[in-house]
Amino acid sequence: MELFITIAVTFFAGMGAGLGTGFAGMSAAAVISPMLITFLHMEPYMAVGTALSSDVLASAVSAYTYGKNRNLDIRNGMIMMASVLLFTVTGSYIASLVPPAAMGNFSVFMTFLLGVKFIVRPVMTTKETMQAVSAKKRALQSVISGVLIGFICGFIGAGGGMMMLLILTGVLGYELKTAVGTSVFIMAFTAFTGAVSHFAIGGAPDYLVWGLCVVFTFLWARVAAVFANKAEPKVLNRAVGVVLVVLGMVIMIFSSPLFS
């Protein structure tokens, strides 16, 4: 019975995380962590490490799929990633100096609102419009955006994928597929860094749970990324919106006192 519960929890956690990653560049940690903590009673630090390691392959296969379909901005993604990694550390340090606050719910609520936004006001920017921006201006925007995303993620401790998607589409004017492709490309590296840090500090994970989460997240991310790259912009906006709204609601329910 215990094995069945473990498989069921990791399957649904991996499905939610994989769909969120493949469709919207969302971090698997936002979905997997609360489910492992709530239903498998895993220690929170190890749950985050397991989720981040699941994110590595899922983000990598998603980035490969988007890149294969020419929906990935590697040059500016690398620039943004450097800023994100540097200022995540800065944000984490500053967060340690201020009194703790219930900031985790911010990223969950943002996930829900961003989903509503994609349904109500879809991103219809074209690649032609994107490419009209000069390379120098885009590089500068990438640095500034990376600083902002990294600092917020380090300070709050979550929401990296959502922040990237919001800024890439809303501020930098990226076409949706390219925004998601660039986001998962960056997330593959940031998740790897986070996972290695967690396991180095917290020790080895529960290998069964870890293996199941990695496999299920990888499979669902691949399915979502393939669908997303074939979908029309309006259909993709709605799919992304629905996935984010549902995941936001589910995580809010798991985080409620009912499951504590």
PDB file of C-alpha atoms in Angstrom:
ATOM      1  CA  MET A   1       0.000   0.000   0.000  1.00  0.00           C
ATOM      2  CA  GLU A   2       2.853   2.356   0.885  1.00  0.00           C
ATOM      3  CA  LEU A   3       4.522   1.687  -2.473  1.00  0.00           C
ATOM      4  CA  PHE A   4       1.234   2.374  -4.299  1.00  0.00           C
ATOM      5  CA  ILE A   5       0.828   5.720  -2.496  1.00  0.00           C
ATOM      6  CA  THR A   6       4.421   6.657  -3.343  1.00  0.00           C
ATOM      7  CA  ILE A   7       3.911   5.847  -7.037  1.00  0.00           C
ATOM      8  CA  ALA A   8       0.551   7.685  -7.159  1.00  0.00           C
ATOM      9  CA  VAL A   9       1.888  10.828  -5.458  1.00  0.00           C
ATOM     10  CA  THR A  10       5.038  10.985  -7.591  1.00  0.00           C
ATOM     11  CA  PHE A  11       3.021  10.338 -10.767  1.00  0.00           C
ATOM     12  CA  PHE A  12       0.625  13.235 -10.198  1.00  0.00           C
ATOM     13  CA  ALA A  13       3.405  15.463  -8.874  1.00  0.00           C
ATOM     14  CA  GLY A  14       5.506  14.662 -11.954  1.00  0.00           C
ATOM     15  CA  MET A  15       2.541  15.214 -14.263  1.00  0.00           C
ATOM     16  CA  GLY A  16       1.770  18.642 -12.809  1.00  0.00           C
ATOM     17  CA  ALA A  17       5.428  19.653 -12.768  1.00  0.00           C
ATOM     18  CA  GLY A  18       6.099  18.309 -16.281  1.00  0.00           C
ATOM     19  CA  LEU A  19       3.094  20.066 -17.806  1.00  0.00           C
ATOM     20  CA  GLY A  20       4.035  23.290 -16.034  1.00  0.00           C
ATOM     21  CA  THR A  21       7.617  23.040 -17.285  1.00  0.00           C
ATOM     22  CA  GLY A  22       6.838  22.035 -20.873  1.00  0.00           C
ATOM     23  CA  PHE A  23       4.028  24.541 -21.372  1.00  0.00           C
ATOM     24  CA  ALA A  24       5.146  27.512 -19.298  1.00  0.00           C
ATOM     25  CA  GLY A  25       8.741  27.070 -18.118  1.00  0.00           C
ATOM     26  CA  MET A  26       7.498  26.698 -14.552  1.00  0.00           C
ATOM     27  CA  SER A  27       9.845  25.281 -11.905  1.00  0.00           C
ATOM     28  CA  ALA A  28       9.005  21.717 -10.842  1.00  0.00           C
ATOM     29  CA  ALA A  29       9.749  22.720  -7.238  1.00  0.00           C
ATOM     30  CA  ALA A  30       6.513  24.715  -7.103  1.00  0.00           C
ATOM     31  CA  VAL A  31       4.450  21.556  -7.683  1.00  0.00           C
ATOM     32  CA  ILE A  32       6.518  18.612  -6.466  1.00  0.00           C
ATOM     33  CA  SER A  33       7.704  20.046  -3.144  1.00  0.00           C
ATOM     34  CA  PRO A  34       4.278  20.641  -1.536  1.00  0.00           C
ATOM     35  CA  MET A  35       3.025  17.229  -2.694  1.00  0.00           C
ATOM     36  CA  LEU A  36       6.021  15.333  -1.293  1.00  0.00           C
ATOM     37  CA  ILE A  37       5.804  17.249   1.988  1.00  0.00           C
ATOM     38  CA  THR A  38       2.028  16.865   2.307  1.00  0.00           C
ATOM     39  CA  PHE A  39       1.455  13.262   1.213  1.00  0.00           C
ATOM     40  CA  LEU A  40       4.818  11.538   1.759  1.00  0.00           C
ATOM     41  CA  HIS A  41       5.793  13.624   4.819  1.00  0.00           C
ATOM     42  CA  MET A  42       9.216  14.324   3.361  1.00  0.00           C
ATOM     43  CA  GLU A  43      11.478  16.815   5.104  1.00  0.00           C
ATOM     44  CA  PRO A  44      11.021  20.172   3.258  1.00  0.00           C
ATOM     45  CA  TYR A  45      14.694  20.746   2.419  1.00  0.00           C
ATOM     46  CA  MET A  46      14.989  17.292   0.831  1.00  0.00           C
ATOM     47  CA  ALA A  47      11.652  17.740  -0.971  1.00  0.00           C
ATOM     48  CA  VAL A  48      12.960  20.907  -2.635  1.00  0.00           C
ATOM     49  CA  GLY A  49      16.210  19.131  -3.601  1.00  0.00           C
ATOM     50  CA  THR A  50      14.231  16.250  -5.132  1.00  0.00           C
ATOM     51  CA  ALA A  51      12.007  18.696  -7.022  1.00  0.00           C
ATOM     52  CA  LEU A  52      14.943  20.720  -8.335  1.00  0.00           C
ATOM     53  CA  SER A  53      16.732  17.590  -9.570  1.00  0.00           C
ATOM     54  CA  SER A  54      13.504  16.547 -11.347  1.00  0.00           C
ATOM     55  CA  ASP A  55      13.516  19.964 -12.971  1.00  0.00           C
ATOM     56  CA  VAL A  56      16.943  19.477 -14.567  1.00  0.00           C
ATOM     57  CA  LEU A  57      16.050  16.789 -17.133  1.00  0.00           C
ATOM     58  CA  ALA A  58      12.525  18.133 -17.628  1.00  0.00           C
ATOM     59  CA  SER A  59      13.824  21.621 -18.411  1.00  0.00           C
ATOM     60  CA  ALA A  60      16.632  20.224 -20.568  1.00  0.00           C
ATOM     61  CA  VAL A  61      14.326  18.104 -22.746  1.00  0.00           C
ATOM     62  CA  SER A  62      11.891  21.024 -23.015  1.00  0.00           C
ATOM     63  CA  ALA A  63      14.713  23.390 -24.022  1.00  0.00           C
ATOM     64  CA  TYR A  64      15.919  20.849 -26.613  1.00  0.00           C
ATOM     65  CA  THR A  65      12.406  20.567 -28.069  1.00  0.00           C
ATOM     66  CA  TYR A  66      11.929  24.356 -28.233  1.00  0.00           C
ATOM     67  CA  GLY A  67      15.431  24.806 -29.656  1.00  0.00           C
ATOM     68  CA  LYS A  68      14.817  22.173 -32.338  1.00  0.00           C
ATOM     69  CA  ASN A  69      11.785  24.195 -33.413  1.00  0.00           C
ATOM     70  CA  ARG A  70      13.805  27.452 -33.377  1.00  0.00           C
ATOM     71  CA  ASN A  71      11.939  28.803 -30.380  1.00  0.00           C
ATOM     72  CA  LEU A  72      14.953  29.490 -28.150  1.00  0.00           C
ATOM     73  CA  ASP A  73      17.121  32.605 -27.706  1.00  0.00           C
ATOM     74  CA  ILE A  74      20.391  31.036 -26.461  1.00  0.00           C
ATOM     75  CA  ARG A  75      22.541  34.181 -26.675  1.00  0.00           C
ATOM     76  CA  ASN A  76      20.348  36.385 -24.495  1.00  0.00           C
ATOM     77  CA  GLY A  77      19.361  33.383 -22.386  1.00  0.00           C
ATOM     78  CA  MET A  78      23.026  32.939 -21.385  1.00  0.00           C
ATOM     79  CA  ILE A  79      23.322  36.636 -20.532  1.00  0.00           C
ATOM     80  CA  MET A  80      20.171  36.543 -18.424  1.00  0.00           C
ATOM     81  CA  MET A  81      21.215  33.300 -16.713  1.00  0.00           C
ATOM     82  CA  ALA A  82      24.484  34.839 -15.487  1.00  0.00           C
ATOM     83  CA  SER A  83      22.583  37.746 -13.914  1.00  0.00           C
ATOM     84  CA  VAL A  84      19.939  35.432 -12.433  1.00  0.00           C
ATOM     85  CA  LEU A  85      22.489  33.154 -10.749  1.00  0.00           C
ATOM     86  CA  LEU A  86      24.531  36.059  -9.345  1.00  0.00           C
ATOM     87  CA  PHE A  87      21.600  38.024  -7.953  1.00  0.00           C
ATOM     88  CA  THR A  88      19.790  34.960  -6.607  1.00  0.00           C
ATOM     89  CA  VAL A  89      22.696  34.641  -4.182  1.00  0.00           C
ATOM     90  CA  THR A  90      22.465  38.368  -3.390  1.00  0.00           C
ATOM     91  CA  GLY A  91      18.708  38.150  -2.810  1.00  0.00           C
ATOM     92  CA  SER A  92      19.120  35.089  -0.576  1.00  0.00           C
ATOM     93  CA  TYR A  93      21.699  36.892   1.568  1.00  0.00           C
ATOM     94  CA  ILE A  94      19.506  39.981   2.007  1.00  0.00           C
ATOM     95  CA  ALA A  95      16.485  37.776   2.817  1.00  0.00           C
ATOM     96  CA  SER A  96      18.485  36.192   5.656  1.00  0.00           C
ATOM     97  CA  LEU A  97      18.904  39.620   7.256  1.00  0.00           C
ATOM     98  CA  VAL A  98      15.213  40.534   7.424  1.00  0.00           C
ATOM     99  CA  PRO A  99      12.439  39.023   9.572  1.00  0.00           C
ATOM    100  CA  PRO A 100      10.804  35.955   7.907  1.00  0.00           C
ATOM    101  CA  ALA A 101       7.516  36.603   6.152  1.00  0.00           C
ATOM    102  CA  ALA A 102       4.979  34.452   4.355  1.00  0.00           C
ATOM    103  CA  MET A 103       6.510  35.167   0.951  1.00  0.00           C
ATOM    104  CA  GLY A 104       6.086  31.668  -0.452  1.00  0.00           C
ATOM    105  CA  ASN A 105       2.405  32.278  -1.197  1.00  0.00           C
ATOM    106  CA  PHE A 106       3.406  35.144  -3.489  1.00  0.00           C
ATOM    107  CA  SER A 107       4.750  32.839  -6.200  1.00  0.00           C
ATOM    108  CA  VAL A 108       1.692  30.559  -5.957  1.00  0.00           C
ATOM    109  CA  PHE A 109      -0.718  33.483  -6.283  1.00  0.00           C
ATOM    110  CA  MET A 110       1.372  34.875  -9.148  1.00  0.00           C
ATOM    111  CA  THR A 111       1.118  31.510 -10.938  1.00  0.00           C
ATOM    112  CA  PHE A 112      -2.686  31.686 -10.718  1.00  0.00           C
ATOM    113  CA  LEU A 113      -2.880  35.339 -11.864  1.00  0.00           C
ATOM    114  CA  LEU A 114      -0.448  34.752 -14.723  1.00  0.00           C
ATOM    115  CA  GLY A 115      -2.624  31.858 -15.899  1.00  0.00           C
ATOM    116  CA  VAL A 116      -5.692  34.111 -15.918  1.00  0.00           C
ATOM    117  CA  LYS A 117      -3.702  36.727 -17.826  1.00  0.00           C
ATOM    118  CA  PHE A 118      -2.769  34.279 -20.620  1.00  0.00           C
ATOM    119  CA  ILE A 119      -6.417  33.229 -21.002  1.00  0.00           C
ATOM    120  CA  VAL A 120      -7.881  36.760 -20.946  1.00  0.00           C
ATOM    121  CA  ARG A 121      -5.054  38.651 -22.697  1.00  0.00           C
ATOM    122  CA  PRO A 122      -2.989  36.210 -24.811  1.00  0.00           C
ATOM    123  CA  VAL A 123       0.561  37.060 -25.932  1.00  0.00           C
ATOM    124  CA  MET A 124       0.331  37.494 -29.693  1.00  0.00           C
ATOM    125  CA  THR A 125       3.784  39.000 -30.345  1.00  0.00           C
ATOM    126  CA  THR A 126       5.374  37.670 -33.531  1.00  0.00           C
ATOM    127  CA  LYS A 127       9.004  36.667 -34.110  1.00  0.00           C
ATOM    128  CA  GLU A 128       9.310  39.500 -36.640  1.00  0.00           C
ATOM    129  CA  THR A 129       8.439  42.040 -33.933  1.00  0.00           C
ATOM    130  CA  MET A 130      10.917  40.387 -31.567  1.00  0.00           C
ATOM    131  CA  GLN A 131      13.735  40.496 -34.097  1.00  0.00           C
ATOM    132  CA  ALA A 132      13.152  44.209 -34.760  1.00  0.00           C
ATOM    133  CA  VAL A 133      14.828  45.010 -31.414  1.00  0.00           C
ATOM    134  CA  SER A 134      18.574  45.661 -31.758  1.00  0.00           C
ATOM    135  CA  ALA A 135      20.982  43.041 -30.385  1.00  0.00           C
ATOM    136  CA  LYS A 136      22.642  45.602 -28.095  1.00  0.00           C
ATOM    137  CA  LYS A 137      19.344  46.740 -26.589  1.00  0.00           C
ATOM    138  CA  ARG A 138      18.182  43.120 -26.121  1.00  0.00           C
ATOM    139  CA  ALA A 139      21.426  42.197 -24.348  1.00  0.00           C
ATOM    140  CA  LEU A 140      21.081  45.169 -21.965  1.00  0.00           C
ATOM    141  CA  GLN A 141      17.448  44.265 -21.290  1.00  0.00           C
ATOM    142  CA  SER A 142      18.511  40.674 -20.567  1.00  0.00           C
ATOM    143  CA  VAL A 143      21.066  41.791 -17.962  1.00  0.00           C
ATOM    144  CA  ILE A 144      18.602  44.102 -16.194  1.00  0.00           C
ATOM    145  CA  SER A 145      15.839  41.485 -16.282  1.00  0.00           C
ATOM    146  CA  GLY A 146      18.203  38.800 -14.953  1.00  0.00           C
ATOM    147  CA  VAL A 147      19.149  41.044 -12.033  1.00  0.00           C
ATOM    148  CA  LEU A 148      15.478  41.617 -11.187  1.00  0.00           C
ATOM    149  CA  ILE A 149      14.463  37.947 -11.554  1.00  0.00           C
ATOM    150  CA  GLY A 150      17.461  36.678  -9.585  1.00  0.00           C
ATOM    151  CA  PHE A 151      16.986  39.107  -6.724  1.00  0.00           C
ATOM    152  CA  ILE A 152      13.260  38.377  -6.393  1.00  0.00           C
ATOM    153  CA  CYS A 153      13.792  34.600  -6.572  1.00  0.00           C
ATOM    154  CA  GLY A 154      16.581  34.740  -4.006  1.00  0.00           C
ATOM    155  CA  PHE A 155      14.573  36.950  -1.680  1.00  0.00           C
ATOM    156  CA  ILE A 156      11.289  35.041  -1.975  1.00  0.00           C
ATOM    157  CA  GLY A 157      12.840  31.615  -2.577  1.00  0.00           C
ATOM    158  CA  ALA A 158      10.515  30.592  -5.414  1.00  0.00           C
ATOM    159  CA  GLY A 159       8.865  31.660  -8.639  1.00  0.00           C
ATOM    160  CA  GLY A 160      11.880  31.773 -10.974  1.00  0.00           C
ATOM    161  CA  GLY A 161      10.139  30.251 -13.972  1.00  0.00           C
ATOM    162  CA  MET A 162       7.072  32.413 -13.531  1.00  0.00           C
ATOM    163  CA  MET A 163       9.100  35.596 -13.136  1.00  0.00           C
ATOM    164  CA  MET A 164      11.056  34.785 -16.294  1.00  0.00           C
ATOM    165  CA  LEU A 165       7.931  34.075 -18.320  1.00  0.00           C
ATOM    166  CA  LEU A 166       6.249  37.264 -17.083  1.00  0.00           C
ATOM    167  CA  ILE A 167       9.262  39.479 -17.847  1.00  0.00           C
ATOM    168  CA  LEU A 168      10.164  37.819 -21.163  1.00  0.00           C
ATOM    169  CA  THR A 169       6.625  38.237 -22.527  1.00  0.00           C
ATOM    170  CA  GLY A 170       5.465  41.382 -20.710  1.00  0.00           C
ATOM    171  CA  VAL A 171       8.645  43.473 -20.520  1.00  0.00           C
ATOM    172  CA  LEU A 172      11.018  42.202 -23.216  1.00  0.00           C
ATOM    173  CA  GLY A 173       8.277  41.546 -25.769  1.00  0.00           C
ATOM    174  CA  TYR A 174       9.163  37.916 -26.522  1.00  0.00           C
ATOM    175  CA  GLU A 175       6.860  35.741 -28.593  1.00  0.00           C
ATOM    176  CA  LEU A 176       5.349  33.115 -26.224  1.00  0.00           C
ATOM    177  CA  LYS A 177       7.081  29.995 -27.568  1.00  0.00           C
ATOM    178  CA  THR A 178      10.485  31.680 -27.570  1.00  0.00           C
ATOM    179  CA  ALA A 179       9.833  32.998 -24.050  1.00  0.00           C
ATOM    180  CA  VAL A 180       9.053  29.521 -22.728  1.00  0.00           C
ATOM    181  CA  GLY A 181      11.980  27.963 -24.622  1.00  0.00           C
ATOM    182  CA  THR A 182      14.424  30.531 -23.244  1.00  0.00           C
ATOM    183  CA  SER A 183      12.967  30.166 -19.744  1.00  0.00           C
ATOM    184  CA  VAL A 184      13.385  26.368 -19.612  1.00  0.00           C
ATOM    185  CA  PHE A 185      16.904  26.704 -21.021  1.00  0.00           C
ATOM    186  CA  ILE A 186      17.860  28.935 -18.082  1.00  0.00           C
ATOM    187  CA  MET A 187      15.927  26.804 -15.580  1.00  0.00           C
ATOM    188  CA  ALA A 188      17.891  23.662 -16.538  1.00  0.00           C
ATOM    189  CA  PHE A 189      21.099  25.294 -15.288  1.00  0.00           C
ATOM    190  CA  THR A 190      19.627  27.014 -12.226  1.00  0.00           C
ATOM    191  CA  ALA A 191      17.824  23.807 -11.178  1.00  0.00           C
ATOM    192  CA  PHE A 192      21.042  21.796 -11.530  1.00  0.00           C
ATOM    193  CA  THR A 193      22.912  24.287  -9.352  1.00  0.00           C
ATOM    194  CA  GLY A 194      20.149  24.218  -6.741  1.00  0.00           C
ATOM    195  CA  ALA A 195      19.853  20.421  -6.730  1.00  0.00           C
ATOM    196  CA  VAL A 196      23.593  19.860  -6.285  1.00  0.00           C
ATOM    197  CA  SER A 197      23.660  22.384  -3.433  1.00  0.00           C
ATOM    198  CA  HIS A 198      20.704  20.749  -1.672  1.00  0.00           C
ATOM    199  CA  PHE A 199      22.093  17.215  -1.885  1.00  0.00           C
ATOM    200  CA  ALA A 200      25.607  18.338  -0.931  1.00  0.00           C
ATOM    201  CA  ILE A 201      24.230  19.974   2.215  1.00  0.00           C
ATOM    202  CA  GLY A 202      21.278  17.697   3.043  1.00  0.00           C
ATOM    203  CA  GLY A 203      22.644  14.307   1.947  1.00  0.00           C
ATOM    204  CA  ALA A 204      21.330  11.676  -0.477  1.00  0.00           C
ATOM    205  CA  PRO A 205      17.618  11.669  -1.366  1.00  0.00           C
ATOM    206  CA  ASP A 206      15.101   8.832  -1.091  1.00  0.00           C
ATOM    207  CA  TYR A 207      16.189   7.144  -4.330  1.00  0.00           C
ATOM    208  CA  LEU A 208      12.796   5.587  -5.133  1.00  0.00           C
ATOM    209  CA  VAL A 209      10.898   8.875  -4.771  1.00  0.00           C
ATOM    210  CA  TRP A 210      13.681  10.768  -6.520  1.00  0.00           C
ATOM    211  CA  GLY A 211      13.795   8.334  -9.473  1.00  0.00           C
ATOM    212  CA  LEU A 212      10.016   8.299  -9.937  1.00  0.00           C
ATOM    213  CA  CYS A 213       9.784  12.102  -9.789  1.00  0.00           C
ATOM    214  CA  VAL A 214      12.591  12.519 -12.333  1.00  0.00           C
ATOM    215  CA  VAL A 215      11.064  10.015 -14.780  1.00  0.00           C
ATOM    216  CA  PHE A 216       7.438  11.219 -14.537  1.00  0.00           C
ATOM    217  CA  THR A 217       8.399  14.915 -14.750  1.00  0.00           C
ATOM    218  CA  PHE A 218      10.660  14.227 -17.734  1.00  0.00           C
ATOM    219  CA  LEU A 219       7.967  12.292 -19.647  1.00  0.00           C
ATOM    220  CA  TRP A 220       5.199  14.861 -19.096  1.00  0.00           C
ATOM    221  CA  ALA A 221       7.522  17.788 -19.879  1.00  0.00           C
ATOM    222  CA  ARG A 222       8.404  16.153 -23.190  1.00  0.00           C
ATOM    223  CA  VAL A 223       4.713  15.627 -24.057  1.00  0.00           C
ATOM    224  CA  ALA A 224       3.849  19.235 -23.163  1.00  0.00           C
ATOM    225  CA  ALA A 225       6.814  20.716 -25.065  1.00  0.00           C
ATOM    226  CA  VAL A 226       6.017  18.761 -28.240  1.00  0.00           C
ATOM    227  CA  PHE A 227       2.368  19.882 -28.116  1.00  0.00           C
ATOM    228  CA  ALA A 228       3.310  23.491 -27.326  1.00  0.00           C
ATOM    229  CA  ASN A 229       5.652  23.796 -30.308  1.00  0.00           C
ATOM    230  CA  LYS A 230       2.992  22.518 -32.710  1.00  0.00           C
ATOM    231  CA  ALA A 231       0.128  24.601 -31.304  1.00  0.00           C
ATOM    232  CA  GLU A 232      -1.188  27.863 -32.741  1.00  0.00           C
ATOM    233  CA  PRO A 233      -0.431  30.955 -30.596  1.00  0.00           C
ATOM    234  CA  LYS A 234      -4.024  31.349 -29.334  1.00  0.00           C
ATOM    235  CA  VAL A 235      -4.326  27.661 -28.463  1.00  0.00           C
ATOM    236  CA  LEU A 236      -0.952  27.729 -26.695  1.00  0.00           C
ATOM    237  CA  ASN A 237      -1.907  30.824 -24.687  1.00  0.00           C
ATOM    238  CA  ARG A 238      -5.075  29.129 -23.497  1.00  0.00           C
ATOM    239  CA  ALA A 239      -3.254  25.867 -22.720  1.00  0.00           C
ATOM    240  CA  VAL A 240      -0.584  27.730 -20.728  1.00  0.00           C
ATOM    241  CA  GLY A 241      -3.279  29.736 -18.951  1.00  0.00           C
ATOM    242  CA  VAL A 242      -5.325  26.681 -17.983  1.00  0.00           C
ATOM    243  CA  VAL A 243      -2.249  24.765 -16.766  1.00  0.00           C
ATOM    244  CA  LEU A 244      -1.100  27.709 -14.608  1.00  0.00           C
ATOM    245  CA  VAL A 245      -4.564  28.384 -13.159  1.00  0.00           C
ATOM    246  CA  VAL A 246      -5.101  24.715 -12.255  1.00  0.00           C
ATOM    247  CA  LEU A 247      -1.608  24.326 -10.788  1.00  0.00           C
ATOM    248  CA  GLY A 248      -1.958  27.569  -8.845  1.00  0.00           C
ATOM    249  CA  MET A 249      -5.259  26.401  -7.331  1.00  0.00           C
ATOM    250  CA  VAL A 250      -3.926  22.921  -6.515  1.00  0.00           C
ATOM    251  CA  ILE A 251      -0.808  24.292  -4.795  1.00  0.00           C
ATOM    252  CA  MET A 252      -2.903  26.784  -2.809  1.00  0.00           C
ATOM    253  CA  ILE A 253      -5.110  23.905  -1.626  1.00  0.00           C
ATOM    254  CA  PHE A 254      -2.080  21.788  -0.628  1.00  0.00           C
ATOM    255  CA  SER A 255      -0.640  24.770   1.233  1.00  0.00           C
ATOM    256  CA  SER A 256      -3.848  25.366   3.188  1.00  0.00           C
ATOM    257  CA  PRO A 257      -4.298  24.400   6.890  1.00  0.00           C
ATOM    258  CA  LEU A 258      -6.510  21.513   5.726  1.00  0.00           C
ATOM    259  CA  PHE A 259      -3.403  19.561   4.666  1.00  0.00           C
ATOM    260  CA  SER A 260      -1.049  20.771   7.395  1.00  0.00           C
TER     261      SER A 260
END
